[in-house]
């Protein structure tokens, strides 16, 4: 039997040891530096016409971010006779590879003869438009699609892989996930530090925006509705219904039935809140992604949200604080009440969950003094 003799110096030693251990523990919990330096793999999970191009740009323009917009477009185009559900796994596999900067995954979907410009929406990626991908623009330059397109597309496709690996943050925007569980393997993957921003928008505003370019959505609609390659015009709002259903599934799974590995890895963002208070919402998204707002980005964000970016015609970029409400409420003057009723009917659950109020009459719809977007309630997460 060992007998411990408590003398003064032993007690002193134990006390010292305890203090050191506590200090180490304390530092571990209060050391944002280590986490900021780690790689981050962020998915902006959204749907068509929900402000995801805008939010994508907010990340793309950050000098620490390698961004791609809709890389899984290539999967859907190549296998358009399948359903979204069947394609989920291929989409997830592609997203995982891109996060790890392994661009060989595109071999399956692209011709052998290719260059940077073969990649869908490549010019929305600031990283592919600045040094070292394209030496004409500095890495911290704010780039735009049109000026990048004219000079940076001709470089070898393989450059994308090298450029990607130079960045601490890889951010991908996708509209092709309809189920959060599909992403669980990425959350459990030790080679990834995976996070999700789930971006939603009032389905009536989404429907209005989709109606303005109906043709463009017909092939994707067929995939969502599993029509074996037949193009579909979504006049019955079946696609909108599926989108709403998926938002409910994703939000509910992440909020009420969340497995522990989702902790600190899921964030819901409503486009209306971004429009209303851009800087506040953007800073929260950056914090979630362990990114810092630079003075230059702050100025740029102020510019684009106050309509001071001449030549930039994209809807998302012309929101000013003065007309912000009126941009997100344009549907109220444009959609017929009949259509609004149908959308409210197929999206009842999603609207209730996300805080969008239905309108009960045409006069209510047109009366802009009636606010139909409830203040966001930050719901408490519960872990299984
Ligand atoms: C490479 O890019 C340029 C324009 O950016 C294009 O004209 C050319 O056809 C591309 N080459 C290949 C092999 O894809
Ligand atoms: C799907 O379409 C292809 C060609 O259009 C056809 O050969 C195939 O039989 C169709 N499959 C089903 C299940 O209808
Ligand atoms: C913001 O807008 C002003 C005026 O148009 C322009 O001079 C400035 O370069 C812009 N800054 C950024 C960072 O976009
Ligand atoms: C893109 O940037 C260039 C120069 O940086 C500017 O001349 C042009 O107007 C911009 N285009 C758009 C669409 O913003
Ligand atoms: C936005 O507001 C302006 C002026 O208040 C008005 O002229 C315009 O029609 C409104 N636009 C929409 C889409 O509601």
CSV table of C-alpha atoms and ligand atoms in Angstrom, one decimal:
chain,number,residue,atom,x,y,z
A,1,UNK,CA,0.0,0.0,0.0
A,2,UNK,CA,1.2,3.4,-0.9
A,3,UNK,CA,0.9,6.0,1.8
A,4,UNK,CA,0.7,9.6,0.8
A,5,UNK,CA,2.2,12.0,3.2
A,6,UNK,CA,0.7,15.4,2.8
A,7,UNK,CA,3.4,17.8,3.5
A,8,UNK,CA,3.4,21.5,2.5
A,9,UNK,CA,5.4,21.2,-0.7
A,10,UNK,CA,3.2,18.3,-2.1
A,11,UNK,CA,0.0,20.4,-1.4
A,12,UNK,CA,1.7,23.3,-3.1
A,13,UNK,CA,2.7,21.1,-6.1
A,14,UNK,CA,-0.9,19.8,-6.5
A,15,UNK,CA,-2.3,23.3,-6.3
A,16,UNK,CA,0.1,24.5,-8.9
A,17,UNK,CA,-0.7,21.5,-11.2
A,18,UNK,CA,-4.4,22.2,-10.8
A,19,UNK,CA,-3.9,25.8,-11.7
A,20,UNK,CA,-1.9,24.9,-14.8
A,21,UNK,CA,-4.6,22.4,-15.9
A,22,UNK,CA,-7.4,25.0,-15.3
A,23,UNK,CA,-5.4,27.5,-17.3
A,24,UNK,CA,-5.0,25.1,-20.2
A,25,UNK,CA,-8.7,24.3,-20.2
A,26,UNK,CA,-9.5,28.0,-20.0
A,27,UNK,CA,-7.2,28.9,-22.9
A,28,UNK,CA,-8.7,26.0,-25.0
A,29,UNK,CA,-12.1,27.6,-24.6
A,30,UNK,CA,-11.0,31.1,-25.2
A,31,UNK,CA,-8.7,30.8,-28.1
A,32,UNK,CA,-10.5,31.9,-31.2
A,33,UNK,CA,-7.1,32.2,-33.0
A,34,UNK,CA,-6.6,28.5,-33.4
A,35,UNK,CA,-10.0,28.0,-34.8
A,36,UNK,CA,-9.7,30.9,-37.2
A,37,UNK,CA,-6.6,29.5,-38.6
A,38,UNK,CA,-8.2,26.1,-39.2
A,39,UNK,CA,-9.7,25.2,-42.6
A,40,UNK,CA,-13.4,25.9,-42.9
A,41,UNK,CA,-15.7,24.2,-45.4
A,42,UNK,CA,-18.9,26.2,-45.7
A,43,UNK,CA,-22.0,25.2,-47.7
A,44,UNK,CA,-24.6,27.9,-48.5
A,45,UNK,CA,-27.6,25.6,-48.7
A,46,UNK,CA,-30.4,27.4,-50.5
A,47,UNK,CA,-32.9,27.3,-53.3
A,48,UNK,CA,-33.4,29.0,-56.6
A,49,UNK,CA,-34.0,32.8,-56.4
A,50,UNK,CA,-33.5,33.1,-52.6
A,51,UNK,CA,-30.7,35.6,-52.5
A,52,UNK,CA,-28.0,33.0,-52.6
A,53,UNK,CA,-26.0,34.7,-55.4
A,54,UNK,CA,-25.8,37.7,-53.2
A,55,UNK,CA,-24.8,35.8,-50.1
A,56,UNK,CA,-22.4,33.8,-52.2
A,57,UNK,CA,-20.7,37.1,-53.3
A,58,UNK,CA,-20.4,38.2,-49.7
A,59,UNK,CA,-18.2,35.2,-49.2
A,60,UNK,CA,-16.6,35.1,-52.6
A,61,UNK,CA,-15.1,38.6,-52.2
A,62,UNK,CA,-13.4,37.8,-48.9
A,63,UNK,CA,-9.7,37.4,-49.6
A,64,UNK,CA,-9.5,34.2,-47.5
A,65,UNK,CA,-12.3,32.5,-49.4
A,66,UNK,CA,-12.2,30.1,-52.4
A,67,UNK,CA,-15.8,30.2,-53.6
A,68,UNK,CA,-17.7,28.2,-56.2
A,69,UNK,CA,-21.3,28.8,-57.2
A,70,UNK,CA,-23.4,25.7,-58.0
A,71,UNK,CA,-20.6,23.3,-59.0
A,72,UNK,CA,-23.2,20.4,-58.9
A,73,UNK,CA,-24.9,22.1,-61.8
A,74,UNK,CA,-22.6,19.8,-63.9
A,75,UNK,CA,-24.1,16.7,-62.2
A,76,UNK,CA,-27.7,17.7,-62.9
A,77,UNK,CA,-26.9,18.6,-66.5
A,78,UNK,CA,-25.1,15.3,-67.2
A,79,UNK,CA,-27.8,13.1,-65.5
A,80,UNK,CA,-31.0,15.1,-66.2
A,81,UNK,CA,-33.2,12.0,-66.5
A,82,UNK,CA,-32.7,11.2,-62.8
A,83,UNK,CA,-34.5,12.5,-59.8
A,84,UNK,CA,-33.0,15.0,-57.3
A,85,UNK,CA,-33.1,12.2,-54.7
A,86,UNK,CA,-31.1,9.8,-56.9
A,87,UNK,CA,-28.6,12.6,-57.7
A,88,UNK,CA,-28.2,13.6,-54.0
A,89,UNK,CA,-25.3,11.2,-53.5
A,90,UNK,CA,-23.4,12.3,-56.6
A,91,UNK,CA,-24.0,16.0,-55.7
A,92,UNK,CA,-22.7,15.3,-52.2
A,93,UNK,CA,-19.6,13.5,-53.4
A,94,UNK,CA,-18.8,16.4,-55.8
A,95,UNK,CA,-19.2,18.9,-53.0
A,96,UNK,CA,-17.0,16.9,-50.7
A,97,UNK,CA,-14.3,16.7,-53.4
A,98,UNK,CA,-14.4,20.4,-54.1
A,99,UNK,CA,-14.1,21.1,-50.4
A,100,UNK,CA,-10.9,19.1,-50.4
A,101,UNK,CA,-9.8,20.9,-53.6
A,102,UNK,CA,-9.9,17.6,-55.5
A,103,UNK,CA,-11.2,18.8,-58.9
A,104,UNK,CA,-10.7,15.4,-60.6
A,105,UNK,CA,-14.3,14.8,-59.7
A,106,UNK,CA,-15.3,17.0,-62.7
A,107,UNK,CA,-13.7,14.4,-65.1
A,108,UNK,CA,-17.0,12.6,-65.0
A,109,UNK,CA,-19.0,15.6,-66.1
A,110,UNK,CA,-16.7,17.6,-68.5
A,111,UNK,CA,-14.9,17.1,-71.8
A,112,UNK,CA,-11.1,16.3,-71.6
A,113,UNK,CA,-10.4,19.6,-73.5
A,114,UNK,CA,-11.3,22.2,-71.0
A,115,UNK,CA,-10.1,25.3,-69.2
A,116,UNK,CA,-11.2,27.4,-66.3
A,117,UNK,CA,-14.2,28.8,-68.3
A,118,UNK,CA,-15.7,25.3,-68.6
A,119,UNK,CA,-16.7,25.5,-65.0
A,120,UNK,CA,-20.2,26.7,-64.4
A,121,UNK,CA,-20.4,30.3,-63.2
A,122,UNK,CA,-16.6,30.3,-62.7
A,123,UNK,CA,-16.4,34.1,-63.0
A,124,UNK,CA,-18.5,34.6,-59.8
A,125,UNK,CA,-15.5,33.3,-57.9
A,126,UNK,CA,-13.2,36.1,-56.9
A,127,UNK,CA,-10.5,33.5,-56.3
A,128,UNK,CA,-10.5,32.5,-59.9
A,129,UNK,CA,-10.3,36.1,-61.0
A,130,UNK,CA,-7.4,37.3,-58.9
A,131,UNK,CA,-3.8,36.5,-58.3
A,132,UNK,CA,-2.5,33.8,-58.7
A,133,UNK,CA,-5.4,32.4,-60.8
A,134,UNK,CA,-5.4,35.5,-62.9
A,135,UNK,CA,-2.5,37.9,-62.3
A,136,UNK,CA,-4.4,41.0,-63.7
A,137,UNK,CA,-6.3,41.4,-60.4
A,138,UNK,CA,-4.8,41.5,-56.9
A,139,UNK,CA,-6.1,39.0,-54.4
A,140,UNK,CA,-7.9,41.6,-52.3
A,141,UNK,CA,-9.4,43.2,-55.3
A,142,UNK,CA,-13.2,43.3,-55.5
A,143,UNK,CA,-13.9,41.7,-58.8
A,144,UNK,CA,-17.0,41.6,-61.0
A,145,UNK,CA,-18.1,38.9,-63.4
A,146,UNK,CA,-18.0,40.8,-66.6
A,147,UNK,CA,-14.4,42.2,-66.2
A,148,UNK,CA,-13.2,38.8,-65.0
A,149,UNK,CA,-14.8,36.9,-67.9
A,150,UNK,CA,-13.0,38.8,-70.6
A,151,UNK,CA,-9.5,37.9,-69.3
A,152,UNK,CA,-9.4,35.0,-66.8
A,153,UNK,CA,-11.2,32.1,-68.5
A,154,UNK,CA,-8.4,30.8,-70.8
A,155,UNK,CA,-6.2,29.3,-68.1
A,156,UNK,CA,-5.7,25.5,-67.6
A,157,UNK,CA,-8.5,23.8,-65.6
A,158,UNK,CA,-5.9,22.2,-63.4
A,159,UNK,CA,-5.0,25.7,-62.0
A,160,UNK,CA,-8.3,25.6,-60.1
A,161,UNK,CA,-7.0,22.8,-57.8
A,162,UNK,CA,-3.8,24.6,-57.0
A,163,UNK,CA,-5.6,27.9,-56.3
A,164,UNK,CA,-8.2,26.3,-54.1
A,165,UNK,CA,-5.6,24.7,-51.9
A,166,UNK,CA,-4.1,28.1,-51.1
A,167,UNK,CA,-7.2,29.2,-49.3
A,168,UNK,CA,-8.2,28.6,-45.7
A,169,UNK,CA,-11.9,28.8,-46.5
A,170,UNK,CA,-13.8,26.9,-49.2
A,171,UNK,CA,-17.3,28.1,-49.7
A,172,UNK,CA,-19.8,26.4,-52.0
A,173,UNK,CA,-23.3,27.6,-52.8
A,174,UNK,CA,-25.8,24.8,-53.8
A,175,UNK,CA,-29.5,24.7,-54.5
A,176,UNK,CA,-29.6,21.0,-55.1
A,177,UNK,CA,-29.9,19.5,-51.6
A,178,UNK,CA,-33.4,18.8,-50.4
A,179,UNK,CA,-32.6,16.8,-47.2
A,180,UNK,CA,-30.2,17.6,-44.4
A,181,UNK,CA,-29.5,13.9,-43.6
A,182,UNK,CA,-27.7,13.6,-47.0
A,183,UNK,CA,-25.1,15.9,-45.5
A,184,UNK,CA,-24.4,13.9,-42.3
A,185,UNK,CA,-21.4,12.0,-43.8
A,186,UNK,CA,-19.8,15.4,-44.4
A,187,UNK,CA,-20.4,16.5,-40.8
A,188,UNK,CA,-18.8,13.3,-39.6
A,189,UNK,CA,-15.9,13.5,-42.0
A,190,UNK,CA,-12.7,14.1,-40.0
A,191,UNK,CA,-11.0,15.6,-43.1
A,192,UNK,CA,-13.6,18.4,-43.2
A,193,UNK,CA,-14.6,21.3,-40.9
A,194,UNK,CA,-18.0,21.4,-42.4
A,195,UNK,CA,-20.6,24.1,-41.7
A,196,UNK,CA,-24.0,24.9,-43.2
A,197,UNK,CA,-25.7,28.3,-43.8
A,198,UNK,CA,-29.3,27.5,-44.6
A,199,UNK,CA,-30.6,30.5,-46.6
A,200,UNK,CA,-34.4,30.8,-47.0
A,201,UNK,CA,-36.7,33.4,-48.5
A,202,UNK,CA,-40.5,34.1,-48.5
A,203,UNK,CA,-41.8,31.5,-51.0
A,204,UNK,CA,-44.1,34.2,-52.5
A,205,UNK,CA,-41.1,36.3,-53.4
A,206,UNK,CA,-39.3,33.2,-54.7
A,207,UNK,CA,-42.3,32.3,-56.9
A,208,UNK,CA,-42.5,35.8,-58.3
A,209,UNK,CA,-38.8,35.8,-59.1
A,210,UNK,CA,-39.0,32.3,-60.7
A,211,UNK,CA,-42.0,33.4,-62.8
A,212,UNK,CA,-39.9,36.1,-64.4
A,213,UNK,CA,-37.6,33.4,-66.0
A,214,UNK,CA,-39.9,30.4,-66.2
A,215,UNK,CA,-38.1,28.7,-69.2
A,216,UNK,CA,-34.8,28.7,-67.4
A,217,UNK,CA,-36.1,26.4,-64.7
A,218,UNK,CA,-37.9,23.8,-66.8
A,219,UNK,CA,-35.2,21.2,-66.9
A,220,UNK,CA,-34.4,21.5,-63.2
A,221,UNK,CA,-38.1,21.3,-62.5
A,222,UNK,CA,-38.2,17.9,-64.3
A,223,UNK,CA,-35.4,16.6,-62.0
A,224,UNK,CA,-37.1,17.9,-58.9
A,225,UNK,CA,-40.4,16.2,-59.9
A,226,UNK,CA,-38.7,13.1,-61.3
A,227,UNK,CA,-40.2,13.2,-64.8
A,228,UNK,CA,-37.4,11.2,-66.6
A,229,UNK,CA,-36.0,14.2,-68.5
A,230,UNK,CA,-39.3,15.8,-69.5
A,231,UNK,CA,-39.2,19.6,-69.0
A,232,UNK,CA,-41.9,21.0,-66.7
A,233,UNK,CA,-43.4,24.4,-66.3
A,234,UNK,CA,-44.3,24.7,-62.6
A,235,UNK,CA,-47.7,26.2,-63.0
A,236,UNK,CA,-49.2,24.2,-60.2
A,237,UNK,CA,-46.4,25.2,-57.8
A,238,UNK,CA,-45.3,21.6,-57.3
A,239,UNK,CA,-41.7,22.5,-57.4
A,240,UNK,CA,-42.2,25.4,-54.9
A,241,UNK,CA,-44.1,22.9,-52.7
A,242,UNK,CA,-41.1,20.5,-52.8
A,243,UNK,CA,-38.7,23.4,-52.0
A,244,UNK,CA,-40.9,24.4,-49.0
A,245,UNK,CA,-41.1,20.8,-47.9
A,246,UNK,CA,-37.3,20.6,-47.9
A,247,UNK,CA,-36.9,23.8,-45.9
A,248,UNK,CA,-39.1,22.4,-43.3
A,249,UNK,CA,-37.2,19.1,-43.2
A,250,UNK,CA,-33.8,20.8,-43.0
A,251,UNK,CA,-34.8,23.4,-40.4
A,252,UNK,CA,-36.7,20.9,-38.3
A,253,UNK,CA,-33.9,18.3,-38.4
A,254,UNK,CA,-31.3,20.9,-37.5
A,255,UNK,CA,-33.4,22.6,-34.8
A,256,UNK,CA,-35.5,20.0,-33.0
A,257,UNK,CA,-34.0,16.7,-33.9
A,258,UNK,CA,-30.4,17.7,-34.2
A,259,UNK,CA,-27.7,15.1,-33.6
A,260,UNK,CA,-24.8,16.4,-31.5
A,261,UNK,CA,-22.4,16.6,-34.5
A,262,UNK,CA,-24.6,19.5,-35.8
A,263,UNK,CA,-23.7,21.7,-32.8
A,264,UNK,CA,-22.4,25.1,-34.0
A,265,UNK,CA,-22.4,23.9,-37.6
A,266,UNK,CA,-25.9,25.0,-38.7
A,267,UNK,CA,-27.2,28.5,-39.1
A,268,UNK,CA,-30.5,29.6,-40.5
A,269,UNK,CA,-30.5,32.9,-42.4
A,270,UNK,CA,-33.6,34.6,-43.9
A,271,UNK,CA,-33.0,36.7,-47.0
A,272,UNK,CA,-35.4,39.4,-45.7
A,273,UNK,CA,-33.3,39.9,-42.6
A,274,UNK,CA,-30.2,40.3,-44.8
A,275,UNK,CA,-31.9,42.9,-46.9
A,276,UNK,CA,-33.2,44.7,-43.8
A,277,UNK,CA,-29.9,44.8,-41.9
A,278,UNK,CA,-27.1,43.7,-44.2
A,279,UNK,CA,-24.1,44.5,-42.1
A,280,UNK,CA,-25.5,42.9,-38.9
A,281,UNK,CA,-26.5,39.7,-40.7
A,282,UNK,CA,-23.3,39.6,-42.7
A,283,UNK,CA,-21.2,40.0,-39.6
A,284,UNK,CA,-23.0,37.1,-38.0
A,285,UNK,CA,-22.4,34.9,-41.0
A,286,UNK,CA,-18.7,35.8,-41.1
A,287,UNK,CA,-18.4,35.0,-37.4
A,288,UNK,CA,-20.1,31.7,-38.0
A,289,UNK,CA,-17.5,31.0,-40.7
A,290,UNK,CA,-14.6,32.3,-38.7
A,291,UNK,CA,-14.0,35.2,-41.1
A,292,UNK,CA,-13.2,38.8,-40.2
A,293,UNK,CA,-14.7,41.8,-41.9
A,294,UNK,CA,-12.0,43.9,-43.5
A,295,UNK,CA,-12.4,47.7,-43.9
A,296,UNK,CA,-12.4,47.3,-47.6
A,297,UNK,CA,-15.2,44.7,-47.5
A,298,UNK,CA,-17.2,46.9,-45.1
A,299,UNK,CA,-17.0,49.8,-47.6
A,300,UNK,CA,-17.9,47.5,-50.5
A,301,UNK,CA,-20.9,46.0,-48.6
A,302,UNK,CA,-22.1,49.6,-47.9
A,303,UNK,CA,-21.7,50.4,-51.6
A,304,UNK,CA,-23.7,47.4,-52.9
A,305,UNK,CA,-26.4,47.7,-50.3
A,306,UNK,CA,-26.8,51.4,-51.1
A,307,UNK,CA,-27.0,51.1,-54.8
A,308,UNK,CA,-23.5,52.7,-55.3
A,309,UNK,CA,-22.1,50.1,-57.6
A,310,UNK,CA,-22.7,51.5,-61.1
A,311,UNK,CA,-23.1,49.0,-63.9
A,312,UNK,CA,-24.0,46.2,-61.5
A,313,UNK,CA,-27.5,45.3,-62.6
A,314,UNK,CA,-28.1,42.2,-60.6
A,315,UNK,CA,-31.3,42.4,-58.5
A,316,UNK,CA,-29.6,41.5,-55.3
A,317,UNK,CA,-27.1,44.3,-55.8
A,318,UNK,CA,-29.5,47.2,-56.1
A,319,UNK,CA,-31.1,47.0,-52.7
A,320,UNK,CA,-30.8,50.3,-50.9
A,321,UNK,CA,-31.8,50.7,-47.3
A,322,UNK,CA,-34.5,53.1,-48.5
A,323,UNK,CA,-36.2,50.6,-50.8
A,324,UNK,CA,-35.1,47.4,-49.1
A,325,UNK,CA,-38.6,46.6,-47.9
A,326,UNK,CA,-40.0,47.3,-51.3
A,327,UNK,CA,-37.6,44.9,-53.0
A,328,UNK,CA,-38.5,42.0,-50.8
A,329,UNK,CA,-42.2,42.9,-51.1
A,330,UNK,CA,-42.4,43.3,-54.9
A,331,UNK,CA,-44.5,40.1,-55.1
A,332,UNK,CA,-47.3,42.0,-53.4
A,333,UNK,CA,-47.9,44.2,-56.4
A,334,UNK,CA,-47.1,41.7,-59.1
A,335,UNK,CA,-48.6,38.3,-58.2
A,336,UNK,CA,-52.3,37.8,-58.4
A,337,UNK,CA,-54.1,37.0,-55.1
A,338,UNK,CA,-55.2,33.7,-56.7
A,339,UNK,CA,-51.5,32.7,-57.1
A,340,UNK,CA,-50.6,34.0,-53.7
A,341,UNK,CA,-53.3,31.8,-52.2
A,342,UNK,CA,-52.0,28.7,-54.0
A,343,UNK,CA,-48.4,29.3,-52.9
A,344,UNK,CA,-49.6,30.0,-49.3
A,345,UNK,CA,-51.5,26.7,-49.4
A,346,UNK,CA,-48.6,24.5,-50.6
A,347,UNK,CA,-46.1,26.3,-48.3
A,348,UNK,CA,-48.2,26.6,-45.2
A,349,UNK,CA,-45.9,24.7,-42.9
A,350,UNK,CA,-42.7,26.4,-44.1
A,351,UNK,CA,-44.2,29.9,-43.9
A,352,UNK,CA,-45.4,29.2,-40.3
A,353,UNK,CA,-42.0,27.8,-39.3
A,354,UNK,CA,-39.9,30.6,-40.9
A,355,UNK,CA,-42.1,33.5,-39.8
A,356,UNK,CA,-43.9,34.5,-43.0
A,357,UNK,CA,-47.5,35.6,-42.5
A,358,UNK,CA,-50.2,34.6,-45.0
A,359,UNK,CA,-52.4,37.4,-46.4
A,360,UNK,CA,-56.2,36.7,-46.4
A,361,UNK,CA,-57.4,39.1,-49.1
A,362,UNK,CA,-56.3,41.1,-52.0
A,363,UNK,CA,-56.5,44.3,-50.1
A,364,UNK,CA,-54.3,42.8,-47.3
A,365,UNK,CA,-51.9,41.7,-50.0
A,366,UNK,CA,-51.6,45.2,-51.5
A,367,UNK,CA,-51.5,47.1,-48.2
A,368,UNK,CA,-47.7,47.4,-47.7
A,369,UNK,CA,-48.2,48.9,-44.2
A,370,UNK,CA,-49.1,45.3,-43.2
A,371,UNK,CA,-45.8,43.6,-42.4
A,372,UNK,CA,-45.9,39.9,-43.4
A,373,UNK,CA,-42.4,39.0,-42.2
A,374,UNK,CA,-42.4,38.4,-38.5
A,375,UNK,CA,-39.3,39.3,-36.5
A,376,UNK,CA,-36.9,36.4,-36.4
A,377,UNK,CA,-37.0,34.4,-33.2
A,378,UNK,CA,-33.7,32.8,-32.4
A,379,UNK,CA,-35.0,29.4,-31.4
A,380,UNK,CA,-33.2,27.4,-28.9
A,381,UNK,CA,-31.4,24.3,-30.3
A,382,UNK,CA,-31.9,21.1,-28.6
A,383,UNK,CA,-29.4,18.3,-28.9
A,384,UNK,CA,-30.3,14.6,-29.0
B,1,LIG,C1,-10.6,28.3,-73.2
B,1,LIG,O1,-11.2,29.5,-73.0
B,1,LIG,C2,-11.5,30.4,-74.0
B,1,LIG,C3,-12.1,31.7,-73.6
B,1,LIG,O2,-12.0,31.9,-72.2
B,1,LIG,C4,-12.3,29.7,-75.1
B,1,LIG,O3,-12.5,30.6,-76.2
B,1,LIG,C5,-11.6,28.4,-75.5
B,1,LIG,O4,-12.4,27.8,-76.5
B,1,LIG,C6,-11.4,27.6,-74.3
B,1,LIG,N1,-10.6,26.4,-74.7
B,1,LIG,C7,-11.0,25.1,-74.4
B,1,LIG,C8,-10.2,24.0,-74.9
B,1,LIG,O5,-12.0,24.9,-73.8
B,2,LIG,C1,-36.9,7.6,-69.8
B,2,LIG,O1,-36.6,8.1,-71.0
B,2,LIG,C2,-35.8,7.4,-71.8
B,2,LIG,C3,-35.5,8.1,-73.1
B,2,LIG,O2,-36.2,9.3,-73.3
B,2,LIG,C4,-36.5,6.0,-72.2
B,2,LIG,O3,-35.7,5.2,-73.0
B,2,LIG,C5,-36.9,5.3,-70.9
B,2,LIG,O4,-37.6,4.1,-71.1
B,2,LIG,C6,-37.6,6.2,-69.9
B,2,LIG,N1,-37.8,5.6,-68.6
B,2,LIG,C7,-38.9,5.5,-68.0
B,2,LIG,C8,-38.9,4.8,-66.7
B,2,LIG,O5,-40.0,5.9,-68.4
B,3,LIG,C1,-17.5,52.4,-53.2
B,3,LIG,O1,-18.1,53.3,-54.0
B,3,LIG,C2,-17.3,54.5,-54.3
B,3,LIG,C3,-18.2,55.5,-55.1
B,3,LIG,O2,-18.8,54.8,-56.2
B,3,LIG,C4,-16.1,54.1,-55.0
B,3,LIG,O3,-15.3,55.2,-55.3
B,3,LIG,C5,-15.3,53.1,-54.2
B,3,LIG,O4,-14.2,52.6,-54.9
B,3,LIG,C6,-16.2,51.9,-53.8
B,3,LIG,N1,-15.5,51.1,-52.8
B,3,LIG,C7,-15.5,49.7,-52.8
B,3,LIG,C8,-14.7,49.0,-51.9
B,3,LIG,O5,-16.3,49.1,-53.6
B,4,LIG,C1,-16.6,45.8,-63.4
B,4,LIG,O1,-15.4,46.5,-63.0
B,4,LIG,C2,-14.9,47.3,-64.0
B,4,LIG,C3,-13.5,47.8,-63.5
B,4,LIG,O2,-13.2,47.3,-62.3
B,4,LIG,C4,-15.8,48.5,-64.2
B,4,LIG,O3,-15.3,49.3,-65.2
B,4,LIG,C5,-17.2,47.9,-64.7
B,4,LIG,O4,-18.1,48.9,-64.8
B,4,LIG,C6,-17.7,46.8,-63.7
B,4,LIG,N1,-18.8,46.2,-64.3
B,4,LIG,C7,-19.9,45.9,-63.6
B,4,LIG,C8,-21.0,45.2,-64.3
B,4,LIG,O5,-20.0,46.2,-62.4
B,5,LIG,C1,-40.8,51.0,-54.5
B,5,LIG,O1,-41.0,52.2,-54.0
B,5,LIG,C2,-41.1,53.3,-54.9
B,5,LIG,C3,-41.3,54.6,-54.3
B,5,LIG,O2,-41.7,54.5,-53.0
B,5,LIG,C4,-42.3,53.0,-55.9
B,5,LIG,O3,-42.3,54.0,-56.9
B,5,LIG,C5,-42.0,51.6,-56.5
B,5,LIG,O4,-43.1,51.3,-57.4
B,5,LIG,C6,-41.9,50.5,-55.5
B,5,LIG,N1,-41.5,49.3,-56.1
B,5,LIG,C7,-42.0,48.1,-55.8
B,5,LIG,C8,-41.6,47.0,-56.5
B,5,LIG,O5,-42.9,48.0,-54.9
